[in-house]
């Protein structure tokens, strides 16, 4: 059996994520604008939705926020290290709640010494196809090893 090396991938900006964020925030703002009630209140909510869309675009789609994850290092023993744009490194363990699919992969990890989980959604256009395939494979194998070991 081959020994699996640690996988290092860099996450880039995603047009797919930007499109999804824009469509959902515009649809939500349109629904809120058509609700009955005071126009000032509805306008405030629409402005809030727009601000949320900008923050989400910077963090998830363009990866330009200082706390956005731009790099992932994953070992075969489910140890993961996230690198943020500001240079901060977060180490922890991949949780069984991680989802591996063809169009979206969700990495759920628990940072060392923290109670709260951290979740990173990864779309196919955020990294090269071969890196995306290896990341999904390593997450599947790591998850399968934990479920069989726990049984």
C-alpha atoms as an extended CHARMM CRD file, in Angstrom:
* protein
*
       151  EXT
         1         1  UNK       CA              0.0000000000        0.0000000000        0.0000000000  PROA      1               0.0000000000
         2         2  UNK       CA              1.2550000000        3.4890000000       -0.8560000000  PROA      2               0.0000000000
         3         3  UNK       CA              2.0590000000        5.9520000000        1.8840000000  PROA      3               0.0000000000
         4         4  UNK       CA             -0.0800000000        9.0560000000        1.4340000000  PROA      4               0.0000000000
         5         5  UNK       CA              1.7870000000       12.3430000000        1.7080000000  PROA      5               0.0000000000
         6         6  UNK       CA              0.3150000000       15.4810000000        3.1130000000  PROA      6               0.0000000000
         7         7  UNK       CA             -1.7240000000       17.3800000000        0.5520000000  PROA      7               0.0000000000
         8         8  UNK       CA             -1.1680000000       21.1220000000        0.1980000000  PROA      8               0.0000000000
         9         9  UNK       CA             -3.6130000000       23.1440000000       -1.8660000000  PROA      9               0.0000000000
        10        10  UNK       CA             -4.1080000000       26.8560000000       -2.4020000000  PROA      10              0.0000000000
        11        11  UNK       CA             -7.6360000000       28.1790000000       -2.7150000000  PROA      11              0.0000000000
        12        12  UNK       CA             -8.2760000000       30.8990000000       -5.2590000000  PROA      12              0.0000000000
        13        13  UNK       CA            -11.2160000000       33.1410000000       -6.0930000000  PROA      13              0.0000000000
        14        14  UNK       CA            -14.4010000000       31.5080000000       -7.3460000000  PROA      14              0.0000000000
        15        15  UNK       CA            -16.7260000000       32.8940000000      -10.0220000000  PROA      15              0.0000000000
        16        16  UNK       CA            -19.2720000000       30.2200000000       -9.1640000000  PROA      16              0.0000000000
        17        17  UNK       CA            -19.3520000000       31.3330000000       -5.5190000000  PROA      17              0.0000000000
        18        18  UNK       CA            -19.6400000000       34.9930000000       -6.5480000000  PROA      18              0.0000000000
        19        19  UNK       CA            -22.5820000000       34.1830000000       -8.8070000000  PROA      19              0.0000000000
        20        20  UNK       CA            -24.3580000000       32.1590000000       -6.1340000000  PROA      20              0.0000000000
        21        21  UNK       CA            -23.8760000000       34.8970000000       -3.5310000000  PROA      21              0.0000000000
        22        22  UNK       CA            -25.1160000000       37.6350000000       -5.8720000000  PROA      22              0.0000000000
        23        23  UNK       CA            -28.1880000000       35.6730000000       -6.9750000000  PROA      23              0.0000000000
        24        24  UNK       CA            -29.2390000000       34.6840000000       -3.4470000000  PROA      24              0.0000000000
        25        25  UNK       CA            -28.6830000000       38.1420000000       -1.9560000000  PROA      25              0.0000000000
        26        26  UNK       CA            -30.5130000000       39.8780000000       -4.8200000000  PROA      26              0.0000000000
        27        27  UNK       CA            -33.4410000000       37.4650000000       -4.4950000000  PROA      27              0.0000000000
        28        28  UNK       CA            -33.5730000000       37.9830000000       -0.7300000000  PROA      28              0.0000000000
        29        29  UNK       CA            -33.4000000000       41.7680000000       -1.1030000000  PROA      29              0.0000000000
        30        30  UNK       CA            -36.2170000000       41.6900000000       -3.6890000000  PROA      30              0.0000000000
        31        31  UNK       CA            -38.4130000000       39.6050000000       -1.3750000000  PROA      31              0.0000000000
        32        32  UNK       CA            -37.7650000000       41.9330000000        1.5530000000  PROA      32              0.0000000000
        33        33  UNK       CA            -38.4680000000       45.0100000000       -0.6170000000  PROA      33              0.0000000000
        34        34  UNK       CA            -41.9080000000       43.6260000000       -1.5640000000  PROA      34              0.0000000000
        35        35  UNK       CA            -42.9500000000       42.8570000000        2.0230000000  PROA      35              0.0000000000
        36        36  UNK       CA            -45.6620000000       45.0120000000        3.5460000000  PROA      36              0.0000000000
        37        37  UNK       CA            -44.5450000000       47.5120000000        6.1400000000  PROA      37              0.0000000000
        38        38  UNK       CA            -42.7090000000       50.7840000000        6.5120000000  PROA      38              0.0000000000
        39        39  UNK       CA            -40.5260000000       51.6780000000        3.5330000000  PROA      39              0.0000000000
        40        40  UNK       CA            -37.7500000000       52.9210000000        5.8370000000  PROA      40              0.0000000000
        41        41  UNK       CA            -37.6110000000       49.5810000000        7.6210000000  PROA      41              0.0000000000
        42        42  UNK       CA            -37.6020000000       47.6090000000        4.3650000000  PROA      42              0.0000000000
        43        43  UNK       CA            -34.9110000000       49.9080000000        2.9610000000  PROA      43              0.0000000000
        44        44  UNK       CA            -32.7500000000       49.3200000000        6.0260000000  PROA      44              0.0000000000
        45        45  UNK       CA            -33.0740000000       45.5790000000        5.6320000000  PROA      45              0.0000000000
        46        46  UNK       CA            -32.1920000000       45.7640000000        1.9330000000  PROA      46              0.0000000000
        47        47  UNK       CA            -29.0810000000       47.8410000000        2.7530000000  PROA      47              0.0000000000
        48        48  UNK       CA            -28.1550000000       45.2840000000        5.4270000000  PROA      48              0.0000000000
        49        49  UNK       CA            -28.5150000000       42.4450000000        2.9210000000  PROA      49              0.0000000000
        50        50  UNK       CA            -26.2960000000       44.3500000000        0.4860000000  PROA      50              0.0000000000
        51        51  UNK       CA            -23.6230000000       44.8480000000        3.1560000000  PROA      51              0.0000000000
        52        52  UNK       CA            -23.8020000000       41.1560000000        4.0290000000  PROA      52              0.0000000000
        53        53  UNK       CA            -23.3580000000       40.2900000000        0.3430000000  PROA      53              0.0000000000
        54        54  UNK       CA            -20.2070000000       42.4300000000        0.1180000000  PROA      54              0.0000000000
        55        55  UNK       CA            -18.6920000000       40.8750000000        3.2500000000  PROA      55              0.0000000000
        56        56  UNK       CA            -19.5220000000       37.3630000000        2.0400000000  PROA      56              0.0000000000
        57        57  UNK       CA            -18.0720000000       38.0630000000       -1.4160000000  PROA      57              0.0000000000
        58        58  UNK       CA            -14.7960000000       39.2730000000        0.1210000000  PROA      58              0.0000000000
        59        59  UNK       CA            -14.5480000000       36.3240000000        2.4870000000  PROA      59              0.0000000000
        60        60  UNK       CA            -15.7390000000       33.4100000000        0.3640000000  PROA      60              0.0000000000
        61        61  UNK       CA            -15.7420000000       34.2880000000       -3.3410000000  PROA      61              0.0000000000
        62        62  UNK       CA            -12.7200000000       36.5690000000       -3.8230000000  PROA      62              0.0000000000
        63        63  UNK       CA            -10.8080000000       35.4110000000       -0.7280000000  PROA      63              0.0000000000
        64        64  UNK       CA             -9.5570000000       38.9730000000       -0.1720000000  PROA      64              0.0000000000
        65        65  UNK       CA            -10.5700000000       39.3400000000        3.4970000000  PROA      65              0.0000000000
        66        66  UNK       CA             -7.7760000000       38.9970000000        6.0560000000  PROA      66              0.0000000000
        67        67  UNK       CA             -9.4400000000       35.9980000000        7.7620000000  PROA      67              0.0000000000
        68        68  UNK       CA            -10.2890000000       34.1630000000        4.4960000000  PROA      68              0.0000000000
        69        69  UNK       CA             -8.7300000000       30.7060000000        4.1410000000  PROA      69              0.0000000000
        70        70  UNK       CA             -6.2960000000       30.6130000000        1.1990000000  PROA      70              0.0000000000
        71        71  UNK       CA             -4.4270000000       27.3660000000        1.9050000000  PROA      71              0.0000000000
        72        72  UNK       CA             -5.1580000000       23.8860000000        3.2260000000  PROA      72              0.0000000000
        73        73  UNK       CA             -2.6770000000       21.2130000000        4.3260000000  PROA      73              0.0000000000
        74        74  UNK       CA             -4.2680000000       17.8310000000        4.9650000000  PROA      74              0.0000000000
        75        75  UNK       CA             -2.5330000000       14.7070000000        6.2860000000  PROA      75              0.0000000000
        76        76  UNK       CA             -3.7550000000       11.1350000000        5.9360000000  PROA      76              0.0000000000
        77        77  UNK       CA             -4.3450000000       10.9910000000        9.7100000000  PROA      77              0.0000000000
        78        78  UNK       CA             -7.0150000000       13.7530000000        9.4080000000  PROA      78              0.0000000000
        79        79  UNK       CA             -4.7900000000       16.5280000000       10.7600000000  PROA      79              0.0000000000
        80        80  UNK       CA             -5.4930000000       19.7390000000        8.8600000000  PROA      80              0.0000000000
        81        81  UNK       CA             -3.7810000000       23.1230000000        8.8730000000  PROA      81              0.0000000000
        82        82  UNK       CA             -5.5840000000       26.1450000000        7.4350000000  PROA      82              0.0000000000
        83        83  UNK       CA             -3.7100000000       29.2440000000        6.3190000000  PROA      83              0.0000000000
        84        84  UNK       CA             -5.5120000000       32.5830000000        6.3670000000  PROA      84              0.0000000000
        85        85  UNK       CA             -4.6740000000       35.5380000000        4.1050000000  PROA      85              0.0000000000
        86        86  UNK       CA             -3.1950000000       37.4240000000        7.0730000000  PROA      86              0.0000000000
        87        87  UNK       CA             -0.7170000000       34.5520000000        7.6050000000  PROA      87              0.0000000000
        88        88  UNK       CA             -2.3560000000       32.9720000000       10.6330000000  PROA      88              0.0000000000
        89        89  UNK       CA             -2.2260000000       29.1650000000       10.7030000000  PROA      89              0.0000000000
        90        90  UNK       CA             -4.9950000000       27.1490000000       12.3450000000  PROA      90              0.0000000000
        91        91  UNK       CA             -4.3490000000       23.4910000000       13.1330000000  PROA      91              0.0000000000
        92        92  UNK       CA             -6.9630000000       20.9280000000       14.0330000000  PROA      92              0.0000000000
        93        93  UNK       CA             -8.6930000000       17.6710000000       13.1760000000  PROA      93              0.0000000000
        94        94  UNK       CA            -11.1090000000       16.9870000000       10.3370000000  PROA      94              0.0000000000
        95        95  UNK       CA            -14.5250000000       16.0380000000       11.6850000000  PROA      95              0.0000000000
        96        96  UNK       CA            -16.7530000000       13.2420000000       10.3120000000  PROA      96              0.0000000000
        97        97  UNK       CA            -19.3270000000       15.9370000000        9.4350000000  PROA      97              0.0000000000
        98        98  UNK       CA            -17.2460000000       16.8810000000        6.3770000000  PROA      98              0.0000000000
        99        99  UNK       CA            -19.0750000000       16.3890000000        3.0810000000  PROA      99              0.0000000000
       100       100  UNK       CA            -17.4230000000       15.2340000000       -0.1320000000  PROA      100             0.0000000000
       101       101  UNK       CA            -19.3910000000       15.6840000000       -3.3440000000  PROA      101             0.0000000000
       102       102  UNK       CA            -18.7100000000       16.2480000000       -7.0260000000  PROA      102             0.0000000000
       103       103  UNK       CA            -19.7550000000       19.9150000000       -7.0390000000  PROA      103             0.0000000000
       104       104  UNK       CA            -19.0890000000       21.0000000000       -3.4880000000  PROA      104             0.0000000000
       105       105  UNK       CA            -16.8510000000       19.7520000000       -0.7140000000  PROA      105             0.0000000000
       106       106  UNK       CA            -17.2880000000       20.9780000000        2.8320000000  PROA      106             0.0000000000
       107       107  UNK       CA            -14.3450000000       20.6560000000        5.1940000000  PROA      107             0.0000000000
       108       108  UNK       CA            -15.3960000000       20.7110000000        8.8520000000  PROA      108             0.0000000000
       109       109  UNK       CA            -12.5590000000       20.9350000000       11.3490000000  PROA      109             0.0000000000
       110       110  UNK       CA            -12.1310000000       21.5240000000       15.0570000000  PROA      110             0.0000000000
       111       111  UNK       CA             -9.2100000000       23.8360000000       15.8330000000  PROA      111             0.0000000000
       112       112  UNK       CA             -6.9460000000       22.6700000000       18.6670000000  PROA      112             0.0000000000
       113       113  UNK       CA             -8.1400000000       23.9670000000       22.0140000000  PROA      113             0.0000000000
       114       114  UNK       CA            -11.4100000000       25.3510000000       20.6320000000  PROA      114             0.0000000000
       115       115  UNK       CA            -14.9780000000       24.2000000000       21.1160000000  PROA      115             0.0000000000
       116       116  UNK       CA            -16.4160000000       25.7120000000       17.9360000000  PROA      116             0.0000000000
       117       117  UNK       CA            -16.0650000000       23.9910000000       14.5910000000  PROA      117             0.0000000000
       118       118  UNK       CA            -14.7640000000       25.7830000000       11.5190000000  PROA      118             0.0000000000
       119       119  UNK       CA            -16.3130000000       25.0470000000        8.1180000000  PROA      119             0.0000000000
       120       120  UNK       CA            -14.8380000000       25.7450000000        4.6880000000  PROA      120             0.0000000000
       121       121  UNK       CA            -16.8820000000       25.2300000000        1.5140000000  PROA      121             0.0000000000
       122       122  UNK       CA            -14.7240000000       24.3360000000       -1.4930000000  PROA      122             0.0000000000
       123       123  UNK       CA            -16.0510000000       24.6130000000       -5.0440000000  PROA      123             0.0000000000
       124       124  UNK       CA            -14.4030000000       23.0540000000       -8.1260000000  PROA      124             0.0000000000
       125       125  UNK       CA            -13.2330000000       26.3870000000       -9.5790000000  PROA      125             0.0000000000
       126       126  UNK       CA            -11.2840000000       27.3540000000       -6.4520000000  PROA      126             0.0000000000
       127       127  UNK       CA             -8.3600000000       25.0280000000       -7.2400000000  PROA      127             0.0000000000
       128       128  UNK       CA             -6.9980000000       22.8870000000      -10.0880000000  PROA      128             0.0000000000
       129       129  UNK       CA             -9.0370000000       19.7930000000      -10.9670000000  PROA      129             0.0000000000
       130       130  UNK       CA             -6.2960000000       17.3550000000       -9.9340000000  PROA      130             0.0000000000
       131       131  UNK       CA             -5.8780000000       19.0250000000       -6.5150000000  PROA      131             0.0000000000
       132       132  UNK       CA             -9.6620000000       19.0240000000       -6.0380000000  PROA      132             0.0000000000
       133       133  UNK       CA             -9.7830000000       15.3010000000       -6.8440000000  PROA      133             0.0000000000
       134       134  UNK       CA             -6.9260000000       14.4970000000       -4.4260000000  PROA      134             0.0000000000
       135       135  UNK       CA             -8.5040000000       16.5970000000       -1.6670000000  PROA      135             0.0000000000
       136       136  UNK       CA            -11.8440000000       14.8180000000       -2.0590000000  PROA      136             0.0000000000
       137       137  UNK       CA            -10.1490000000       11.4270000000       -2.1110000000  PROA      137             0.0000000000
       138       138  UNK       CA             -8.1170000000       12.1320000000        1.0260000000  PROA      138             0.0000000000
       139       139  UNK       CA            -11.2080000000       13.4160000000        2.8490000000  PROA      139             0.0000000000
       140       140  UNK       CA            -13.1880000000       10.3190000000        1.8320000000  PROA      140             0.0000000000
       141       141  UNK       CA            -10.4390000000        7.9110000000        2.8880000000  PROA      141             0.0000000000
       142       142  UNK       CA             -9.8780000000        9.7370000000        6.1620000000  PROA      142             0.0000000000
       143       143  UNK       CA            -13.5820000000        9.7180000000        6.8890000000  PROA      143             0.0000000000
       144       144  UNK       CA            -13.9350000000        6.0400000000        5.9390000000  PROA      144             0.0000000000
       145       145  UNK       CA            -11.0260000000        5.0970000000        8.2070000000  PROA      145             0.0000000000
       146       146  UNK       CA            -12.6410000000        6.8510000000       11.1870000000  PROA      146             0.0000000000
       147       147  UNK       CA            -16.0690000000        5.2860000000       10.6820000000  PROA      147             0.0000000000
       148       148  UNK       CA            -14.6440000000        1.7680000000       10.3700000000  PROA      148             0.0000000000
       149       149  UNK       CA            -12.3680000000        2.2940000000       13.3710000000  PROA      149             0.0000000000
       150       150  UNK       CA            -15.3070000000        3.5420000000       15.4870000000  PROA      150             0.0000000000
       151       151  UNK       CA            -17.5380000000        0.5580000000       14.5720000000  PROA      151             0.0000000000
